[in-house]
Short mmCIF file of C-alpha atoms in Angstrom, two decimals:
data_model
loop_
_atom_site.label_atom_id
_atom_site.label_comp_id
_atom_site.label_asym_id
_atom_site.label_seq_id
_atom_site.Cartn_x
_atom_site.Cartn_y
_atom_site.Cartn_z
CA UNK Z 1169 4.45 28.08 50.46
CA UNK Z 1170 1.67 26.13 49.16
CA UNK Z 1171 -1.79 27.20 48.55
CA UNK Z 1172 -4.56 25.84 51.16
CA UNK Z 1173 -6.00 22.76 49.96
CA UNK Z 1174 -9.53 23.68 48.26
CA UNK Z 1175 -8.07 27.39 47.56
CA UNK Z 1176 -8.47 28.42 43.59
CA UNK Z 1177 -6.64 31.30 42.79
CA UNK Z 1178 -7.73 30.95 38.61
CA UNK Z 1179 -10.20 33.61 39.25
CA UNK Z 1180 -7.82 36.42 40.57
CA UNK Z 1181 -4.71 34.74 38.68
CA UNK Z 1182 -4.18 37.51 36.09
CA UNK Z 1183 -4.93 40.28 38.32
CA UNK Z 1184 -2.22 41.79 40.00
CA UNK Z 1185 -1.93 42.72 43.63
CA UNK Z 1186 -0.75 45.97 44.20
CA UNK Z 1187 0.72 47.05 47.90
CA UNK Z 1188 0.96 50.55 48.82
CA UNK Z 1189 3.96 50.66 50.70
CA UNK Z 1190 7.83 50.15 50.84
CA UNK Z 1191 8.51 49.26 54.04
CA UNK Z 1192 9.25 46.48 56.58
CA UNK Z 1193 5.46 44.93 56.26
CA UNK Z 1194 5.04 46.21 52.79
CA UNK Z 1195 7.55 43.76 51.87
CA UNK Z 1196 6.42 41.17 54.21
CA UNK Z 1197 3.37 40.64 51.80
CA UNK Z 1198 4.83 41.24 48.89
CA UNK Z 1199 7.64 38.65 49.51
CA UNK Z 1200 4.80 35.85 50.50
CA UNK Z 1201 2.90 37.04 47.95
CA UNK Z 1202 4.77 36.64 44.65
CA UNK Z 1203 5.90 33.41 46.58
CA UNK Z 1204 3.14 32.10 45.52
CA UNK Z 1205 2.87 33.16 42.10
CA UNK Z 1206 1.13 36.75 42.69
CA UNK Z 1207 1.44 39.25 40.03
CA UNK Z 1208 2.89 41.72 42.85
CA UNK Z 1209 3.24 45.41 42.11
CA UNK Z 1210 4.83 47.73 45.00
CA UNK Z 1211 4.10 51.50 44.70
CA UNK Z 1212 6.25 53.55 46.64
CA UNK Z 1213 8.10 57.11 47.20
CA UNK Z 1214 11.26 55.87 49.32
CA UNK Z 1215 13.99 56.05 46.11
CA UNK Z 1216 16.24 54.02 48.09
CA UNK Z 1217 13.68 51.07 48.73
CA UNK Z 1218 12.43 51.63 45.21
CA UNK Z 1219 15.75 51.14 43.59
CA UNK Z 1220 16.74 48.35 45.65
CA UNK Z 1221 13.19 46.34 44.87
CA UNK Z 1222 14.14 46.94 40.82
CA UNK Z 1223 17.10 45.50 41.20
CA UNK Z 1224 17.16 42.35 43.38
CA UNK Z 1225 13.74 42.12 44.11
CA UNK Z 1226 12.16 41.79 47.44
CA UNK Z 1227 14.49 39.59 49.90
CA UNK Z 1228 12.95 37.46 52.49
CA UNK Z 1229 15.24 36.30 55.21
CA UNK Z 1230 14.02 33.18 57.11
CA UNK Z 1231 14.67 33.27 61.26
CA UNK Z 1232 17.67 30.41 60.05
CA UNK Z 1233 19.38 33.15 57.92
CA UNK Z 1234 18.04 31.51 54.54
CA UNK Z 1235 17.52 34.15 52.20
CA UNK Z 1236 14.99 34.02 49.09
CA UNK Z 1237 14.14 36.85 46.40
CA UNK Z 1238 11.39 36.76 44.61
CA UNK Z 1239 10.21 39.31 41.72
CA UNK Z 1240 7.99 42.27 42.16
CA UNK Z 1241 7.34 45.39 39.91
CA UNK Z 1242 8.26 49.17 40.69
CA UNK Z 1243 6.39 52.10 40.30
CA UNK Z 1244 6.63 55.39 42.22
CA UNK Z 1245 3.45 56.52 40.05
CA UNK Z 1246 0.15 55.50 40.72
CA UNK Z 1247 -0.87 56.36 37.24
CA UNK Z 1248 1.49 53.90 35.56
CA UNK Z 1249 0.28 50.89 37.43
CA UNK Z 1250 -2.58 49.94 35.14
CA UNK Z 1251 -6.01 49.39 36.64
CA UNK Z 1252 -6.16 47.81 39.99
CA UNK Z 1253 -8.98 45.73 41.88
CA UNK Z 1254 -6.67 44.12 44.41
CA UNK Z 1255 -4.77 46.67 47.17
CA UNK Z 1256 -3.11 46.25 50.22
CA UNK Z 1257 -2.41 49.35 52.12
CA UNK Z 1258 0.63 49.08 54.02
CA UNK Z 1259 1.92 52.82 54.73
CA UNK Z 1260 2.42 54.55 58.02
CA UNK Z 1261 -0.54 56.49 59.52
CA UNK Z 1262 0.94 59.31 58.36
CA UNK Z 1263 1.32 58.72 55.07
CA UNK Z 1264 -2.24 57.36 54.37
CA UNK Z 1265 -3.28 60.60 52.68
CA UNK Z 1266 -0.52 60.66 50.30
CA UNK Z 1267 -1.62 56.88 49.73
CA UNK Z 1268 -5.72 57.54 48.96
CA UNK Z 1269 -4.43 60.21 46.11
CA UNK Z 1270 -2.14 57.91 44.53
CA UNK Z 1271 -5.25 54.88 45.00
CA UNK Z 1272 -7.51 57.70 43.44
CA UNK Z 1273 -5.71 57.50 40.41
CA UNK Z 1274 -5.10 53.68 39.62
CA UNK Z 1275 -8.06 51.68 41.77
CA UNK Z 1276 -10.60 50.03 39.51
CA UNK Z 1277 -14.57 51.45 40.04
CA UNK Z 1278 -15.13 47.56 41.25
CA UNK Z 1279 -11.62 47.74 42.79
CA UNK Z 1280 -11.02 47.05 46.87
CA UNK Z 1281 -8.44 48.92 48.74
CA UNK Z 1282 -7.62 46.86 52.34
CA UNK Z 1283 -5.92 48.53 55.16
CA UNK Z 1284 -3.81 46.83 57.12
CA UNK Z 1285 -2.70 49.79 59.17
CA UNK Z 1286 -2.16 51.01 63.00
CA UNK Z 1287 -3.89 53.28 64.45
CA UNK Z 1288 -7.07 55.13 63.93
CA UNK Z 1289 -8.58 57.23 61.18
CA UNK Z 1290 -7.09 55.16 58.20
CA UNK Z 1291 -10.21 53.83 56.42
CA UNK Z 1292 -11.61 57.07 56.81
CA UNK Z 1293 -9.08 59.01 55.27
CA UNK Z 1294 -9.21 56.00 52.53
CA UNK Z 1295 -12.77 56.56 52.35
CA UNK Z 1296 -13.05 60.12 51.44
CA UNK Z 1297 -10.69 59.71 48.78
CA UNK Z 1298 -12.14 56.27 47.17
CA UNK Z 1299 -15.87 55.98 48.56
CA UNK Z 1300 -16.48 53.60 51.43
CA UNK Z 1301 -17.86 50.84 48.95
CA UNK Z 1302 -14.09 50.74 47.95
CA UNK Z 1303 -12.19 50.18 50.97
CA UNK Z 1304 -12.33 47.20 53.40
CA UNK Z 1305 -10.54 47.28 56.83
CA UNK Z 1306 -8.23 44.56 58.43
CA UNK Z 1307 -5.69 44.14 61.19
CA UNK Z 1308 -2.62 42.14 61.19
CA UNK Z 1309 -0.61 40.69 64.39
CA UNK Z 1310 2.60 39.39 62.22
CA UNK Z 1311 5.80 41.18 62.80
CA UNK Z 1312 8.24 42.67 60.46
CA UNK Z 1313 11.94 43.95 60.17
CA UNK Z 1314 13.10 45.66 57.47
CA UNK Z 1315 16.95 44.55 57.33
CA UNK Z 1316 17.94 46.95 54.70
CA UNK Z 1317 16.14 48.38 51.59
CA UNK Z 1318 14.26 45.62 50.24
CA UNK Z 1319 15.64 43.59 52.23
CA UNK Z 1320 12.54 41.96 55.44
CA UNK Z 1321 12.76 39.46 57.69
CA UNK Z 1322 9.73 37.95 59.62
CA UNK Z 1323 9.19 38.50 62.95
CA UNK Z 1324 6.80 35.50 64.66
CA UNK Z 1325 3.09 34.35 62.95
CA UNK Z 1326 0.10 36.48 63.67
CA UNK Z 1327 -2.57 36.66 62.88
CA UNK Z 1328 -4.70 39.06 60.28
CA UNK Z 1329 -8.35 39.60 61.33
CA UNK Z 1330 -10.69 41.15 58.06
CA UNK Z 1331 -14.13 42.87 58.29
CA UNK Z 1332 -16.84 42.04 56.36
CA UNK Z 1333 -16.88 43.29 52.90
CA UNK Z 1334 -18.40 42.16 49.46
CA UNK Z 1335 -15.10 42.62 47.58
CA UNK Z 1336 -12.68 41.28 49.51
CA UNK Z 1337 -12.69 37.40 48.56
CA UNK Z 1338 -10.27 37.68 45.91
CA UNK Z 1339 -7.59 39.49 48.51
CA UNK Z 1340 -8.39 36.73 51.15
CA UNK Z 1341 -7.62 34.13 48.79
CA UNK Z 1342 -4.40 35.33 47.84
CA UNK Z 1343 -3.23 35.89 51.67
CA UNK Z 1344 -4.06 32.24 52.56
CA UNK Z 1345 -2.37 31.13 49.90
CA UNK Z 1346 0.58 33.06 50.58
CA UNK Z 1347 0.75 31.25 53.87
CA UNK Z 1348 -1.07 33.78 55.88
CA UNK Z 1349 -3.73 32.72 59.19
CA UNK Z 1350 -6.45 34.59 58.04
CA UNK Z 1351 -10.35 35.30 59.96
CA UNK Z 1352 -13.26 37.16 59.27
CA UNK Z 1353 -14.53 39.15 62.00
CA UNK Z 1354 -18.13 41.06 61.48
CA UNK Z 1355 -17.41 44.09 63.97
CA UNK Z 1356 -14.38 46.23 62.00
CA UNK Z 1357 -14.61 48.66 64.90
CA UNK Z 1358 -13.78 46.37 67.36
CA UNK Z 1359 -10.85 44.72 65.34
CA UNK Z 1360 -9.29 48.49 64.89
CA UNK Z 1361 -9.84 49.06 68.73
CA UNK Z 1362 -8.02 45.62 69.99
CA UNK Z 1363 -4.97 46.12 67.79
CA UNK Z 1364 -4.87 49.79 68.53
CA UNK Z 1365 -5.00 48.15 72.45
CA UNK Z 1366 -2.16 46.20 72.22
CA UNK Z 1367 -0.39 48.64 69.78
CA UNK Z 1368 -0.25 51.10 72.58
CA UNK Z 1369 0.75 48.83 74.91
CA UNK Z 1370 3.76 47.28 72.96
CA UNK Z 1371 5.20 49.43 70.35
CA UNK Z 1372 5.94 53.03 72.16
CA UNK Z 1373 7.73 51.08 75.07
CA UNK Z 1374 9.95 49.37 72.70
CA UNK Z 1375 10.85 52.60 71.37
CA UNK Z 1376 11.52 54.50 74.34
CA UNK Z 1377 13.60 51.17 75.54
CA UNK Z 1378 15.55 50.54 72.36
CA UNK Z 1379 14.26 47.00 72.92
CA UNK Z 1380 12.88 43.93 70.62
CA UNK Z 1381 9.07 43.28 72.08
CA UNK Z 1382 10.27 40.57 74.69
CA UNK Z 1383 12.25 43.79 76.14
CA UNK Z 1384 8.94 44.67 77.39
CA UNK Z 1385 8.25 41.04 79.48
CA UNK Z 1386 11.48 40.79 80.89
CA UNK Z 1387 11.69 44.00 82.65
CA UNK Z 1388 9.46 44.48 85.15
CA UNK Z 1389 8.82 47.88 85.63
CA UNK Z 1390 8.21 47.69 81.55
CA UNK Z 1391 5.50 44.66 81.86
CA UNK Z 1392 4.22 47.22 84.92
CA UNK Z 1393 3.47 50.02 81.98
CA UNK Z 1394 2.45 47.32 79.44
CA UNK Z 1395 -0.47 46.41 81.67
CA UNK Z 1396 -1.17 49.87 82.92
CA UNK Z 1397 -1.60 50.88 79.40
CA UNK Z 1398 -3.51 48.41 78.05
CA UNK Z 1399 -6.31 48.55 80.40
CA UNK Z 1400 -6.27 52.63 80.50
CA UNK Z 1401 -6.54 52.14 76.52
CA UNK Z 1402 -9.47 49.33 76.63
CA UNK Z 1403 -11.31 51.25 79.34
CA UNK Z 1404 -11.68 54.02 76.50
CA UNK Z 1405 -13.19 51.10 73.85
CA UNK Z 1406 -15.33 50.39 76.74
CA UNK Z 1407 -16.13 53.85 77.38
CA UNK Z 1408 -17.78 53.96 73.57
CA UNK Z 1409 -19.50 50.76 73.79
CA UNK Z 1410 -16.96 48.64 71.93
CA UNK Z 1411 -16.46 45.28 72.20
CA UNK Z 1412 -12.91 44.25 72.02
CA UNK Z 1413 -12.56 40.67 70.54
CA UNK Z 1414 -10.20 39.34 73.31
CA UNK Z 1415 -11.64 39.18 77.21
CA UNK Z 1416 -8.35 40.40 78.72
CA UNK Z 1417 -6.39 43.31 76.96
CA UNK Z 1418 -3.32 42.45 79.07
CA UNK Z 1419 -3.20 38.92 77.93
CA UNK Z 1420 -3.57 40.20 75.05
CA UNK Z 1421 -0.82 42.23 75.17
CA UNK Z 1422 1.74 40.28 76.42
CA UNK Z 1423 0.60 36.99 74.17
CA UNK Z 1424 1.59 39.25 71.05
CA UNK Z 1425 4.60 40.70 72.67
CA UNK Z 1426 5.66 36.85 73.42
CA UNK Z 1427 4.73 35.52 70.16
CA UNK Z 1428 6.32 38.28 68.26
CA UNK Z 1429 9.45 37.66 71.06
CA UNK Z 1430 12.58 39.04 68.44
CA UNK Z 1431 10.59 41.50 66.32
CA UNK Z 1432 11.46 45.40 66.50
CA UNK Z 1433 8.20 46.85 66.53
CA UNK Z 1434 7.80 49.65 63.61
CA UNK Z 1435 7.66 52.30 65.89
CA UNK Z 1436 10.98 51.42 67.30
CA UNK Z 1437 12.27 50.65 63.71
CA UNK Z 1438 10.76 54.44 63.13
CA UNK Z 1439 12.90 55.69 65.75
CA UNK Z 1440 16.05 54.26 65.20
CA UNK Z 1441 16.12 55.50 61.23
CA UNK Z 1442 15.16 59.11 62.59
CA UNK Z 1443 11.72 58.59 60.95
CA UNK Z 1444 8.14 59.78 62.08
CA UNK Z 1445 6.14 57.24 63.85
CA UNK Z 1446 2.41 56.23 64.42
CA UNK Z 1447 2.58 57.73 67.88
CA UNK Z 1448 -0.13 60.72 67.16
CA UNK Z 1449 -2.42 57.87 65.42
CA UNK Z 1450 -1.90 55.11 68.65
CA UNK Z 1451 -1.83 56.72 71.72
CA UNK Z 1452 -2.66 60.24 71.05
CA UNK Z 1453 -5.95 58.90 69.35
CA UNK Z 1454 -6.36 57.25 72.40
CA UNK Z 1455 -6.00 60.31 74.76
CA UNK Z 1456 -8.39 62.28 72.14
CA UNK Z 1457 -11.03 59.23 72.36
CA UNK Z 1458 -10.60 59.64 76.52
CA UNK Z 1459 -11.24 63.24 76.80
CA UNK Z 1460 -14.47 62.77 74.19
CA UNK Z 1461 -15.41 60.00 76.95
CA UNK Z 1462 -14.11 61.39 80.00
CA UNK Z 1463 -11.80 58.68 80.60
CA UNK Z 1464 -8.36 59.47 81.93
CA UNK Z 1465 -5.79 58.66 79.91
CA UNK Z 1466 -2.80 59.90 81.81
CA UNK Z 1467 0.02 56.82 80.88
CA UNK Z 1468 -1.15 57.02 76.88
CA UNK Z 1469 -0.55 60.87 77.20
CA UNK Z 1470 2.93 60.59 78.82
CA UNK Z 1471 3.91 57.44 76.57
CA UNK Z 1472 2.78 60.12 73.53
CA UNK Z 1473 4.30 63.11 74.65
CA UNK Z 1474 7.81 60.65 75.21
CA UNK Z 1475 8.09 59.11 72.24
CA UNK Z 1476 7.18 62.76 70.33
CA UNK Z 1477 10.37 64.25 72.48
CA UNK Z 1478 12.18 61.37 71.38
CA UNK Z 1479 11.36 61.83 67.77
CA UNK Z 1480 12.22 65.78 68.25
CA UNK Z 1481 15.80 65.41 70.18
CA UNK Z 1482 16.95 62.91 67.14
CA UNK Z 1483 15.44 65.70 64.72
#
């Protein structure tokens, strides 16, 4: 994939990129990344995905079944990756605290950590562990599906929206290069809020349904829940004076679900590998945000407590 024309990448050239993250969007970037000639470091805990990125690399498989590898470096200790400016974190929700200790340990002073996370309370859990002057927040529409260990393949072209931050120039160079449609957006609440939207909306019906995202279009009771929750989750952004950057959440909505047509969102990916999902972060920060509010949030609270039994029964 070509740089943009105009793009110079000789000022970030010898600095690697390091991405937090072994999963299906960690290696998303990474794959695009090193494409491009990146100096791409993954730091990880998952031994399996660890091993298999040592070994063969980090495999992108093209919607035609073309497969490509392309080299990254392993490390399952943040203290052995050097001194970093560039990060992309690309955890689960969950495991965002685990990720600001091992950032603690390797991020430069003048360093940037990015989040490109779900859900809420990421770049503040970032922040308390690196200073706020050290992380930057974004939100990212592309899908992902992580075939095997190491192994990703795409799931439709989104979009990734970035906040405004001083440091950040060097990371934003690097994902256009790497192929990747990327804005700047001044309100980071608002970006958080619209993807958390259409998060909600998407991802926990997919996992209740066993279904790809288009699952949710072509059955009408789904689309009926899609829409339901969308609005009950923007009336809550509404409710604290945010500005969503889209005019309709439900077109919104279903304009992801349609672009991103044959991914399997993460949280169904979570489910079907017996994993923990982003559930708590998605819609039960939304029901939390509603009762601070006093807006009723009575779909996101059923949609949470379903997908936590689901999670439970499968242990």
């Amino acid at each position: 994939m070509p740089a943009e024309p105009g793009t110079s990448l000789n000022d970030t050239h010898n600095q690697p990129v390091l991405i937090v993250g072994t999963g299906a969007m960690a290696c998303l970037f990474a794959a695009r990344l090193s494409a491009v000639g990146a100096q791409v470091i993954m730091l990880g805990t998952w031994p399996v995905g660890l091993q298999a990125l040592r070994h063969n690399g980090v495999r992108l498989v093209e919607a035609n079944g073309s497969q490509s590898a392309y080299p990254v470096s392993v490390c399952n200790d943040s203290r052995a990756c050097g001194e970093i400016h560039n990060a992309l974190v690309l955890v689960k929700s969950w495991q965002t605290q685990h990720a600001a200790q091992q950032l603690a340990a390797c991020l430069a002073q003048d360093g940037l950590a990015l989040s490109l996370q779900n859900g809420i309370g990421n770049r503040e859990t970032l922040s308390d562990a690196l200073g706020a002057h050290r992380v930057a927040l974004g939100v990212t529409t592309q899908g992902a599906t992580l075939l095997e260990p190491g192994q990703v393949r795409p799931g439709g072209e989104g979009v990734i929206s970035l906040s405004a931050h001083p440091r950040q120039a060097a990371l934003a160079k690097w994902l256009r290069a790497a192929g990747f449609i990327v804005e700047n957006y001044p309100d980071a609440t608002a970006l958080l809020w619209g993807k958390l939207v259409i998060n909600a909306a998407i991802n926990p019906l997919t996992a209740l349904l066993n279904v790809p995202n288009r699952g949710v279009l072509e059955r009408p009771s789904a689309r009926a829940l899609l829409i339901a929750t969308a609005r009950e989750a923007a009336a809550v952004a509404v409710a604290q004076g945010i500005s969503l950057p889209y005019p309709d959440p439900v077109v919104a909505a279903e304009t992801i679900a349609r672009r991103t047509a044959d991914n399997r969102s993460s949280m169904l990916q979570d489910v079907q590998r017996n994993a923990p999902t982003e559930i708590d972060a998605i819609c039960g920060a939304i029901v939390q945000a509603g009762e601070r509010t006093g807006v009723p949030t009575p779909i996101n609270r059923t949609l949470w407590y379903l997908v936590r039994a689901l999670v439970e029964r499968n242990g």
